[in-house]
Coordinates of C-alpha atoms in Angstrom, one line a residue:
M6 CA 96.6 99.6 102.5
V7 CA 98.9 102.2 104.0
L8 CA 97.6 105.6 104.9
R9 CA 100.1 108.4 104.4
G10 CA 99.9 112.0 105.5
P11 CA 98.5 113.8 108.6
L12 CA 96.9 110.7 110.1
S13 CA 100.1 108.6 110.0
R14 CA 102.1 111.6 111.4
R15 CA 99.6 112.1 114.2
A16 CA 99.6 108.4 115.1
L17 CA 103.4 108.2 115.0
R18 CA 104.0 109.6 118.5
P19 CA 101.5 107.4 120.5
V20 CA 102.7 104.3 118.6
A21 CA 106.3 105.2 119.2
T22 CA 105.5 105.8 122.9
F23 CA 103.7 102.4 123.2
V24 CA 106.7 100.6 121.6
A25 CA 109.1 102.5 123.9
V26 CA 107.2 101.5 127.0
A27 CA 107.1 97.9 125.9
A28 CA 110.9 97.9 125.2
V29 CA 111.6 99.4 128.6
G30 CA 109.2 96.9 130.3
M31 CA 110.9 94.0 128.7
A32 CA 114.4 95.3 129.6
G33 CA 113.2 95.8 133.1
F34 CA 111.8 92.3 133.5
V35 CA 115.0 90.9 132.2
A36 CA 117.1 92.9 134.6
L37 CA 114.9 92.4 137.7
A38 CA 114.0 88.7 137.2
G39 CA 116.8 87.4 135.0
I40 CA 114.4 85.9 132.5
G41 CA 114.7 85.8 128.7
P42 CA 113.3 88.4 126.3
V43 CA 110.6 86.0 125.1
E44 CA 109.3 85.4 128.6
A45 CA 109.6 89.1 129.3
A46 CA 107.4 89.9 126.3
F47 CA 104.8 87.3 127.6
W48 CA 104.8 89.1 130.9
L49 CA 103.7 92.3 129.2
I50 CA 100.8 90.4 127.6
D51 CA 99.9 88.5 130.8
P52 CA 101.0 90.3 134.0
T53 CA 99.6 87.4 136.2
S54 CA 102.7 85.5 135.1
V55 CA 104.7 87.7 137.4
E56 CA 102.8 86.4 140.5
I57 CA 103.4 82.8 139.3
Y58 CA 107.1 83.5 138.9
L59 CA 107.3 85.1 142.4
A60 CA 105.7 82.1 144.0
A61 CA 108.3 79.8 142.6
H62 CA 111.4 82.0 143.0
D63 CA 113.2 83.8 145.8
T64 CA 113.1 87.3 144.2
P65 CA 112.4 90.7 145.8
A66 CA 108.7 91.0 145.1
T67 CA 108.0 94.6 145.9
R68 CA 110.3 96.1 143.2
L69 CA 109.1 93.6 140.6
R70 CA 105.4 94.2 141.4
A71 CA 105.8 98.0 141.4
F72 CA 107.6 97.9 138.1
T73 CA 104.9 95.6 136.6
V74 CA 102.1 97.9 137.7
A75 CA 104.0 101.0 136.3
V76 CA 104.6 99.3 132.9
E77 CA 101.0 98.1 132.6
V78 CA 99.6 101.5 133.4
C79 CA 101.9 103.2 130.9
L80 CA 100.9 100.6 128.2
I81 CA 97.2 101.2 128.9
L82 CA 97.7 105.0 128.6
A83 CA 99.7 104.6 125.4
G84 CA 97.0 102.3 124.0
L85 CA 94.3 104.8 124.9
W86 CA 96.3 107.6 123.2
I87 CA 96.5 105.5 120.0
G88 CA 92.7 104.8 120.2
E89 CA 91.9 108.4 120.8
T90 CA 94.0 109.5 117.8
V91 CA 92.5 107.0 115.4
L92 CA 88.9 107.7 116.6
S93 CA 89.3 111.5 116.5
A94 CA 90.7 111.2 113.0
A95 CA 87.8 109.0 111.9
F96 CA 85.1 111.1 113.3
G97 CA 86.9 114.3 112.3
G98 CA 86.9 113.1 108.7
Q99 CA 90.7 112.7 108.4
I100 CA 90.5 109.0 107.4
G101 CA 87.9 109.8 104.7
M102 CA 90.0 112.7 103.5
E103 CA 93.2 110.5 103.1
L104 CA 91.2 107.8 101.4
R105 CA 89.9 110.3 99.0
Q106 CA 93.4 111.6 98.4
M107 CA 94.6 108.0 97.7
Q108 CA 91.7 107.5 95.2
T109 CA 92.6 110.8 93.5
E110 CA 96.2 109.9 93.2
R111 CA 95.2 106.6 91.5
Q112 CA 93.0 108.5 89.0
I113 CA 95.8 110.9 88.2
A114 CA 98.2 108.0 87.7
G115 CA 95.9 106.9 84.9
L116 CA 95.8 110.2 83.1
D117 CA 97.7 111.2 79.9
D118 CA 97.7 114.4 77.9
H119 CA 95.9 116.3 80.7
A120 CA 96.3 119.9 81.8
V121 CA 98.0 120.8 85.1
V122 CA 96.6 124.0 86.5
C123 CA 98.8 125.4 89.3
G124 CA 96.7 127.7 91.6
Y125 CA 92.9 127.8 92.1
G126 CA 92.3 131.5 92.5
T127 CA 89.9 133.3 90.2
F128 CA 92.2 132.9 87.1
G129 CA 93.1 129.3 87.8
K130 CA 89.5 128.4 88.6
T131 CA 88.3 129.9 85.4
V132 CA 90.9 128.0 83.3
A133 CA 90.3 124.7 85.1
R134 CA 86.5 124.8 85.0
T135 CA 86.6 125.8 81.3
L136 CA 88.9 122.9 80.4
R137 CA 86.8 120.5 82.4
D138 CA 83.6 121.7 80.7
R139 CA 85.3 121.0 77.3
D140 CA 86.0 117.5 78.5
R141 CA 89.7 118.1 78.9
P142 CA 91.2 116.2 81.9
V143 CA 92.5 118.6 84.5
V144 CA 94.6 118.3 87.6
V145 CA 94.7 121.3 90.0
V146 CA 97.7 121.9 92.2
E147 CA 97.0 124.1 95.2
S148 CA 98.8 124.8 98.5
Q149 CA 96.0 126.6 100.4
D150 CA 93.6 124.4 102.3
A151 CA 90.5 126.3 101.4
Q152 CA 91.2 126.5 97.7
F153 CA 92.3 122.9 97.6
E154 CA 89.0 121.8 99.2
R155 CA 87.1 124.1 96.8
A156 CA 88.7 122.4 93.8
L157 CA 87.7 119.0 95.1
D158 CA 84.2 120.2 95.8
D159 CA 84.0 121.4 92.2
G160 CA 84.6 117.8 91.1
L161 CA 88.2 118.4 89.9
L162 CA 91.2 116.2 90.6
A163 CA 93.5 118.1 92.9
V164 CA 96.9 117.8 94.5
Q165 CA 97.8 119.8 97.6
G166 CA 101.3 121.1 97.7
D167 CA 103.8 123.7 96.5
A168 CA 103.6 123.7 92.7
R169 CA 107.2 125.0 92.5
R170 CA 108.5 121.6 93.8
E171 CA 109.2 118.7 91.5
A172 CA 107.7 116.2 93.9
T173 CA 104.3 118.1 93.8
L174 CA 104.2 118.3 90.1
E175 CA 105.2 114.6 89.8
R176 CA 102.2 113.8 91.9
A177 CA 100.1 115.8 89.4
G178 CA 101.4 113.6 86.6
L179 CA 103.2 116.5 84.9
E180 CA 105.6 114.2 83.0
R181 CA 102.5 112.8 81.1
A182 CA 100.7 116.1 80.8
A183 CA 100.1 118.0 77.6
A184 CA 100.0 121.5 79.2
V185 CA 100.8 123.2 82.5
V186 CA 99.4 126.6 83.6
G187 CA 101.1 128.7 86.2
A188 CA 98.0 130.5 87.4
I189 CA 99.2 131.6 90.9
D190 CA 98.8 135.3 91.7
D191 CA 102.6 135.6 91.9
A192 CA 104.7 136.0 88.8
N193 CA 107.9 134.8 90.4
A194 CA 106.2 131.6 91.5
N195 CA 104.8 131.0 88.1
I196 CA 108.2 131.5 86.5
Q197 CA 109.7 128.9 88.9
I198 CA 106.9 126.6 87.9
A199 CA 107.8 127.1 84.2
I200 CA 111.4 126.1 85.0
T201 CA 110.4 123.0 86.9
A202 CA 107.8 122.0 84.3
G203 CA 110.4 122.3 81.5
E204 CA 112.6 119.8 83.3
L205 CA 109.8 117.3 84.1
G206 CA 107.7 117.6 81.0
P207 CA 109.7 119.1 78.1
D208 CA 107.0 118.3 75.6
A209 CA 104.2 120.1 77.6
T210 CA 102.9 123.5 76.6
V211 CA 103.7 125.9 79.4
V212 CA 101.4 128.9 80.0
V213 CA 102.4 131.4 82.6
R214 CA 100.3 134.2 84.2
T215 CA 102.2 137.4 85.1
G216 CA 100.9 140.6 86.7
D217 CA 103.1 142.9 84.6
E218 CA 104.5 143.1 81.1
M219 CA 108.0 143.4 82.6
Y220 CA 107.9 139.7 83.5
E221 CA 107.0 138.5 80.1
S222 CA 110.5 138.2 78.7
V223 CA 111.7 136.6 81.9
A224 CA 108.9 134.0 81.7
R225 CA 109.7 133.2 78.1
R226 CA 113.3 132.7 78.9
A227 CA 112.3 130.4 81.7
G228 CA 110.5 128.2 79.2
A229 CA 107.0 129.6 79.0
D230 CA 105.3 129.1 75.5
E231 CA 102.6 131.6 76.3
V232 CA 102.5 134.5 78.8
V233 CA 99.1 135.8 79.9
I234 CA 98.6 139.2 81.6
P235 CA 95.0 139.2 82.8
E236 CA 94.9 142.9 83.4
V237 CA 96.1 143.7 79.9
L238 CA 93.6 141.3 78.3
S239 CA 90.7 142.7 80.3
G240 CA 91.8 146.2 79.4
R241 CA 91.8 145.3 75.7
Q242 CA 88.3 143.7 76.1
V243 CA 87.0 146.9 77.7
T244 CA 88.5 149.0 75.0
D245 CA 87.0 146.8 72.3
S246 CA 83.6 146.9 73.9
L247 CA 83.8 150.7 73.9

């Protein structure tokens, strides 16, 4: 099982440092003692082999011993850095978060005819929760950490990322979705989602939220089947109630 995301990126530097130190150590042993790379690699694992070698060969001992100590210290420090990164991630919940993300991606991969709701603000949250309560599979796409975590806490499948990007919508399974809702509080972003959704899932119903009637025609030309203006709808509801 391969973990992807923040943990792997954080571990990349200490692992790369460890590998670089090992490579420098092997090259140094080869240059100073004239041994082969296999034996040099063994010296990294068992530094006492250096003393055995010095006892049997007429080689300047001071430089080789100093180099051995320096390499071993650097390897130990790099190893501690790797351990600290993994432990801090584990106790900080990073590993659990990434495992949960992998499980979520597997569940999404098994969905068909679901709804993809882009944005988990007040409007998106209302749409997603209502669909869920009606037993409709829902995947939320949210870029903000707090809103993404809130969607997960609400028991919804969620993907974190920019909903305007194809890769993000593909992770949400848009090509198999029956509907996509651009629910972000930004008409331009929702119109871009409509364009991308039309390319990835041409059979999906596209619903776009806009903040002004002036965007309605633009959204429809971008591929929106329905355009929702919450302020207009709420105004009509108030008028009807009066």
